[in-house]
């Protein structure tokens, strides 16, 4: 999508400057730009130019640009620069960016990076690498401003001026005792609104919203989101502050989690990397397990068809309605399950709402079922005049199938959640397979009764 | 989901205090809490208590709590308080919250609210109400800090101290000339890191990332996200600053847009309100159009089944494989379309990537198709020994169907985007219906050729 800010950047022009080796002019133009755009520009260069351009950047900017680059470019740069340069960059990275990078880099490169990291930083990185994937600990960073209760506003500003440059955010400061227990939180806005001589202890908010390192990242995201915070403190099991989660990390997690849900709901294992960067075999690997499982499950539906073989040998027309019936059932079920799964993902529907949800879906099912049944009846009476009983069978089946599909579509995801499973697996493909079988049974059973056939 | 901060709030205890009319004690406890939690507590009270408790809140807090309440509670409170109280609240609301509220309230209540709004605020609200839904203008707010180039850092801090209390964010300040043209941006961090006598013009960043009021909110979200900003300035067509979009609004939009995509991808019209607050008829209305369309389309599939009636009259076993084949095709297509639609939604896949995507999906299709075909062959040879040719037909059909489904699943969403339509409508239900028809034709055609039958 085109966007305002980007339109003003002439990447063609920049590439031309690089090609013509007009490096001084290129540097001047680059320094005007945002780090994100510079990273995007570096990505487009050929590999020899990458390092030349990267080395142009002033030290303060280099780490920021580096953090925005994809892992291939990072590896290439790490392999091309000196130990001193590498050390400067790693020390300048926020620890969460450093950890993200180390988790992606090839092992040999990781070794070289850690060799050029100061012992303190290395210790911190190693500690952060240990937090389980998808935990609050895994997305936090260590660069925050910590104040003491007995500091004045003036002293706090002095402290922020001195240490703020290395902090990921300075706008929310955390007040701790000597043992790093979190005692309160104070924003720069609070500090600005109060006189210089006031003590931090007097203006801090002691009601601190926080999470522990081990909670799921989704919970951390929900908490930050619910309270509209710019950063969320993360404490260990003894209530000592170990890091903060900032709003930009949260947005990344929100996007990742939504993508994961889309993938799961389409019957895929979630992928680690973006689509265009995922290999063919990895994509295939993510897709095959559910396909195999669903393929084998749908032989049950096939079995049902065979069981009623006699019925459609007598009236072959009956078979022609099966795709319509199965599709409608599947679609109705998917609609309900998609609403419920999403509702649970954003925290709007809780498992305790199950009765409310079933009652609602039952009524929606009756309305939808009635409308579809009537529409079908009209069509069938026009298309197959004279076959009234067959029409009645089809129409009744549609009605019952819709209601059953809606019920299955809402009960299964909530049931999965109650059992501690991920509701997203009870989405479209799974529901369709189950509803297919049910709708065929309803259909043929109705046919046997109403058309007076025996199986 | 239980969350750390919430566990420490004893809502039961608070409700008990309200029941026993221990209002002084209740007030003391409430003032300790976050506005979001107070709003949540007020929601749980019966309607007479709602107003009593709301009136306990100090003026500064009242508007913040009010903004967090659902529209029913807002209406009830507005109808119960005095004109003066109402006016105070409305003046204290951020203009984006006021606009959101006015768009939801019943007309009679809106009138009373506007009557108790000061002329300037009313003018601003009316201006904001005019921005089209889903535009950047519709989610921005007017409460930002505007500075001048020739102000010193010291003067800026004095200005922020004076006006900051009413601003939605103070951390990013916007520098404008006399005609409100945006000249630069300066953060409180920049101000803190520079000496008091420095001029804003010297430290501001003149490379401002911004959007215009008319761009789609999704584009604004992407921009803020891409550059990791805390707020994004919104300018009119003459580059004059009219408002800012803050990070909390962006997170809300991200969640809404993802929910909308989930709904569309499950074949529903997107709903305005959360599931539990949407009425049965509205839910039914959102679901019926696609169901009707897809139901009628799948009669085409039924028609195909009828056309090949003769074939399955000879070998009834053939019919039993149709659900498996149609489901597998549908699932394969949904997988591809879900990946592509999501990739386009987060801006990772552009329509120009179409050849890359098709080539990737083709290869994934071959791998997945081969694995499923082999799995099927083994199962069929065990289950129906002796029917080798039927097995070959089924297995070949699976292989071809998978590849075709993957191709359709990636081409249709990108095609929709190219035609300016929403790619999300080319999701699971649509793809399934199309792939069903294709897979049946492939299957029966292969059967006719290989099993030597005539139609």
mmCIF file with all atom_site columns, N, CA and C in Angstrom, chain A residues 170-196:
data_model
loop_
_atom_site.group_PDB
_atom_site.id
_atom_site.type_symbol
_atom_site.label_atom_id
_atom_site.label_alt_id
_atom_site.label_comp_id
_atom_site.label_asym_id
_atom_site.label_entity_id
_atom_site.label_seq_id
_atom_site.pdbx_PDB_ins_code
_atom_site.Cartn_x
_atom_site.Cartn_y
_atom_site.Cartn_z
_atom_site.occupancy
_atom_site.B_iso_or_equiv
_atom_site.pdbx_formal_charge
_atom_site.auth_seq_id
_atom_site.auth_comp_id
_atom_site.auth_asym_id
_atom_site.auth_atom_id
_atom_site.pdbx_PDB_model_num
ATOM 1  N N  . UNK A 1 170 ? 11.386 6.437  28.163 1.00 0.00 ? 170 UNK A N  1
ATOM 2  C CA . UNK A 1 170 ? 11.662 7.172  29.387 1.00 0.00 ? 170 UNK A CA 1
ATOM 3  C C  . UNK A 1 170 ? 10.373 7.669  30.007 1.00 0.00 ? 170 UNK A C  1
ATOM 4  N N  . UNK A 1 171 ? 9.264  7.475  29.314 1.00 0.00 ? 171 UNK A N  1
ATOM 5  C CA . UNK A 1 171 ? 8.059  8.183  29.708 1.00 0.00 ? 171 UNK A CA 1
ATOM 6  C C  . UNK A 1 171 ? 7.364  7.560  30.909 1.00 0.00 ? 171 UNK A C  1
ATOM 7  N N  . UNK A 1 172 ? 7.612  6.291  31.147 1.00 0.00 ? 172 UNK A N  1
ATOM 8  C CA . UNK A 1 172 ? 7.113  5.696  32.372 1.00 0.00 ? 172 UNK A CA 1
ATOM 9  C C  . UNK A 1 172 ? 8.329  5.225  33.159 1.00 0.00 ? 172 UNK A C  1
ATOM 10 N N  . UNK A 1 173 ? 8.482  5.714  34.405 1.00 0.00 ? 173 UNK A N  1
ATOM 11 C CA . UNK A 1 173 ? 9.631  5.351  35.220 1.00 0.00 ? 173 UNK A CA 1
ATOM 12 C C  . UNK A 1 173 ? 9.148  4.476  36.367 1.00 0.00 ? 173 UNK A C  1
ATOM 13 N N  . UNK A 1 174 ? 9.976  3.532  36.759 1.00 0.00 ? 174 UNK A N  1
ATOM 14 C CA . UNK A 1 174 ? 9.577  2.576  37.783 1.00 0.00 ? 174 UNK A CA 1
ATOM 15 C C  . UNK A 1 174 ? 10.340 2.838  39.063 1.00 0.00 ? 174 UNK A C  1
ATOM 16 N N  . UNK A 1 175 ? 9.608  2.864  40.179 1.00 0.00 ? 175 UNK A N  1
ATOM 17 C CA . UNK A 1 175 ? 10.211 3.171  41.476 1.00 0.00 ? 175 UNK A CA 1
ATOM 18 C C  . UNK A 1 175 ? 10.406 1.865  42.235 1.00 0.00 ? 175 UNK A C  1
ATOM 19 N N  . UNK A 1 176 ? 11.674 1.620  42.649 1.00 0.00 ? 176 UNK A N  1
ATOM 20 C CA . UNK A 1 176 ? 11.980 0.349  43.308 1.00 0.00 ? 176 UNK A CA 1
ATOM 21 C C  . UNK A 1 176 ? 12.714 0.585  44.617 1.00 0.00 ? 176 UNK A C  1
ATOM 22 N N  . UNK A 1 177 ? 12.640 -0.386 45.540 1.00 0.00 ? 177 UNK A N  1
ATOM 23 C CA . UNK A 1 177 ? 13.451 -0.308 46.755 1.00 0.00 ? 177 UNK A CA 1
ATOM 24 C C  . UNK A 1 177 ? 14.833 -0.910 46.457 1.00 0.00 ? 177 UNK A C  1
ATOM 25 N N  . UNK A 1 178 ? 15.657 -1.062 47.504 1.00 0.00 ? 178 UNK A N  1
ATOM 26 C CA . UNK A 1 178 ? 17.040 -1.524 47.265 1.00 0.00 ? 178 UNK A CA 1
ATOM 27 C C  . UNK A 1 178 ? 17.069 -2.925 46.679 1.00 0.00 ? 178 UNK A C  1
ATOM 28 N N  . UNK A 1 179 ? 16.046 -3.728 46.997 1.00 0.00 ? 179 UNK A N  1
ATOM 29 C CA . UNK A 1 179 ? 16.034 -5.111 46.494 1.00 0.00 ? 179 UNK A CA 1
ATOM 30 C C  . UNK A 1 179 ? 15.301 -5.212 45.155 1.00 0.00 ? 179 UNK A C  1
ATOM 31 N N  . UNK A 1 180 ? 15.102 -4.093 44.495 1.00 0.00 ? 180 UNK A N  1
ATOM 32 C CA . UNK A 1 180 ? 14.452 -4.029 43.191 1.00 0.00 ? 180 UNK A CA 1
ATOM 33 C C  . UNK A 1 180 ? 12.980 -4.436 43.213 1.00 0.00 ? 180 UNK A C  1
ATOM 34 N N  . UNK A 1 181 ? 12.368 -4.417 44.394 1.00 0.00 ? 181 UNK A N  1
ATOM 35 C CA . UNK A 1 181 ? 10.930 -4.655 44.442 1.00 0.00 ? 181 UNK A CA 1
ATOM 36 C C  . UNK A 1 181 ? 10.222 -3.419 43.907 1.00 0.00 ? 181 UNK A C  1
ATOM 37 N N  . UNK A 1 182 ? 9.220  -3.648 43.100 1.00 0.00 ? 182 UNK A N  1
ATOM 38 C CA . UNK A 1 182 ? 8.487  -2.559 42.477 1.00 0.00 ? 182 UNK A CA 1
ATOM 39 C C  . UNK A 1 182 ? 7.583  -1.882 43.515 1.00 0.00 ? 182 UNK A C  1
ATOM 40 N N  . UNK A 1 183 ? 7.779  -0.581 43.731 1.00 0.00 ? 183 UNK A N  1
ATOM 41 C CA . UNK A 1 183 ? 6.963  0.116  44.727 1.00 0.00 ? 183 UNK A CA 1
ATOM 42 C C  . UNK A 1 183 ? 5.946  1.060  44.101 1.00 0.00 ? 183 UNK A C  1
ATOM 43 N N  . UNK A 1 184 ? 6.243  1.527  42.905 1.00 0.00 ? 184 UNK A N  1
ATOM 44 C CA . UNK A 1 184 ? 5.316  2.471  42.299 1.00 0.00 ? 184 UNK A CA 1
ATOM 45 C C  . UNK A 1 184 ? 5.751  2.816  40.896 1.00 0.00 ? 184 UNK A C  1
ATOM 46 N N  . UNK A 1 185 ? 4.947  3.643  40.262 1.00 0.00 ? 185 UNK A N  1
ATOM 47 C CA . UNK A 1 185 ? 5.230  4.023  38.894 1.00 0.00 ? 185 UNK A CA 1
ATOM 48 C C  . UNK A 1 185 ? 4.960  5.515  38.768 1.00 0.00 ? 185 UNK A C  1
ATOM 49 N N  . UNK A 1 186 ? 5.820  6.197  38.018 1.00 0.00 ? 186 UNK A N  1
ATOM 50 C CA . UNK A 1 186 ? 5.633  7.627  37.843 1.00 0.00 ? 186 UNK A CA 1
ATOM 51 C C  . UNK A 1 186 ? 5.929  7.962  36.385 1.00 0.00 ? 186 UNK A C  1
ATOM 52 N N  . UNK A 1 187 ? 5.076  8.771  35.761 1.00 0.00 ? 187 UNK A N  1
ATOM 53 C CA . UNK A 1 187 ? 5.311  9.100  34.362 1.00 0.00 ? 187 UNK A CA 1
ATOM 54 C C  . UNK A 1 187 ? 6.047  10.432 34.268 1.00 0.00 ? 187 UNK A C  1
ATOM 55 N N  . UNK A 1 188 ? 6.675  10.677 33.141 1.00 0.00 ? 188 UNK A N  1
ATOM 56 C CA . UNK A 1 188 ? 7.335  11.956 32.921 1.00 0.00 ? 188 UNK A CA 1
ATOM 57 C C  . UNK A 1 188 ? 6.290  13.075 32.969 1.00 0.00 ? 188 UNK A C  1
ATOM 58 N N  . UNK A 1 189 ? 5.070  12.765 32.541 1.00 0.00 ? 189 UNK A N  1
ATOM 59 C CA . UNK A 1 189 ? 3.993  13.751 32.639 1.00 0.00 ? 189 UNK A CA 1
ATOM 60 C C  . UNK A 1 189 ? 3.771  14.143 34.108 1.00 0.00 ? 189 UNK A C  1
ATOM 61 N N  . UNK A 1 190 ? 3.702  13.141 35.004 1.00 0.00 ? 190 UNK A N  1
ATOM 62 C CA . UNK A 1 190 ? 3.566  13.431 36.443 1.00 0.00 ? 190 UNK A CA 1
ATOM 63 C C  . UNK A 1 190 ? 4.724  14.304 36.907 1.00 0.00 ? 190 UNK A C  1
ATOM 64 N N  . UNK A 1 191 ? 5.927  13.942 36.496 1.00 0.00 ? 191 UNK A N  1
ATOM 65 C CA . UNK A 1 191 ? 7.107  14.696 36.937 1.00 0.00 ? 191 UNK A CA 1
ATOM 66 C C  . UNK A 1 191 ? 7.023  16.140 36.454 1.00 0.00 ? 191 UNK A C  1
ATOM 67 N N  . UNK A 1 192 ? 6.605  16.321 35.192 1.00 0.00 ? 192 UNK A N  1
ATOM 68 C CA . UNK A 1 192 ? 6.520  17.669 34.632 1.00 0.00 ? 192 UNK A CA 1
ATOM 69 C C  . UNK A 1 192 ? 5.446  18.506 35.316 1.00 0.00 ? 192 UNK A C  1
ATOM 70 N N  . UNK A 1 193 ? 4.403  17.855 35.789 1.00 0.00 ? 193 UNK A N  1
ATOM 71 C CA . UNK A 1 193 ? 3.276  18.583 36.372 1.00 0.00 ? 193 UNK A CA 1
ATOM 72 C C  . UNK A 1 193 ? 3.515  18.912 37.846 1.00 0.00 ? 193 UNK A C  1
ATOM 73 N N  . UNK A 1 194 ? 4.626  18.470 38.392 1.00 0.00 ? 194 UNK A N  1
ATOM 74 C CA . UNK A 1 194 ? 4.893  18.704 39.803 1.00 0.00 ? 194 UNK A CA 1
ATOM 75 C C  . UNK A 1 194 ? 6.137  19.571 40.004 1.00 0.00 ? 194 UNK A C  1
ATOM 76 N N  . UNK A 1 195 ? 6.206  20.284 41.154 1.00 0.00 ? 195 UNK A N  1
ATOM 77 C CA . UNK A 1 195 ? 7.371  21.151 41.421 1.00 0.00 ? 195 UNK A CA 1
ATOM 78 C C  . UNK A 1 195 ? 8.648  20.322 41.638 1.00 0.00 ? 195 UNK A C  1
ATOM 79 N N  . UNK A 1 196 ? 9.782  20.955 41.354 1.00 0.00 ? 196 UNK A N  1
ATOM 80 C CA . UNK A 1 196 ? 11.081 20.294 41.386 1.00 0.00 ? 196 UNK A CA 1
ATOM 81 C C  . UNK A 1 196 ? 11.430 19.652 42.721 1.00 0.00 ? 196 UNK A C  1
#
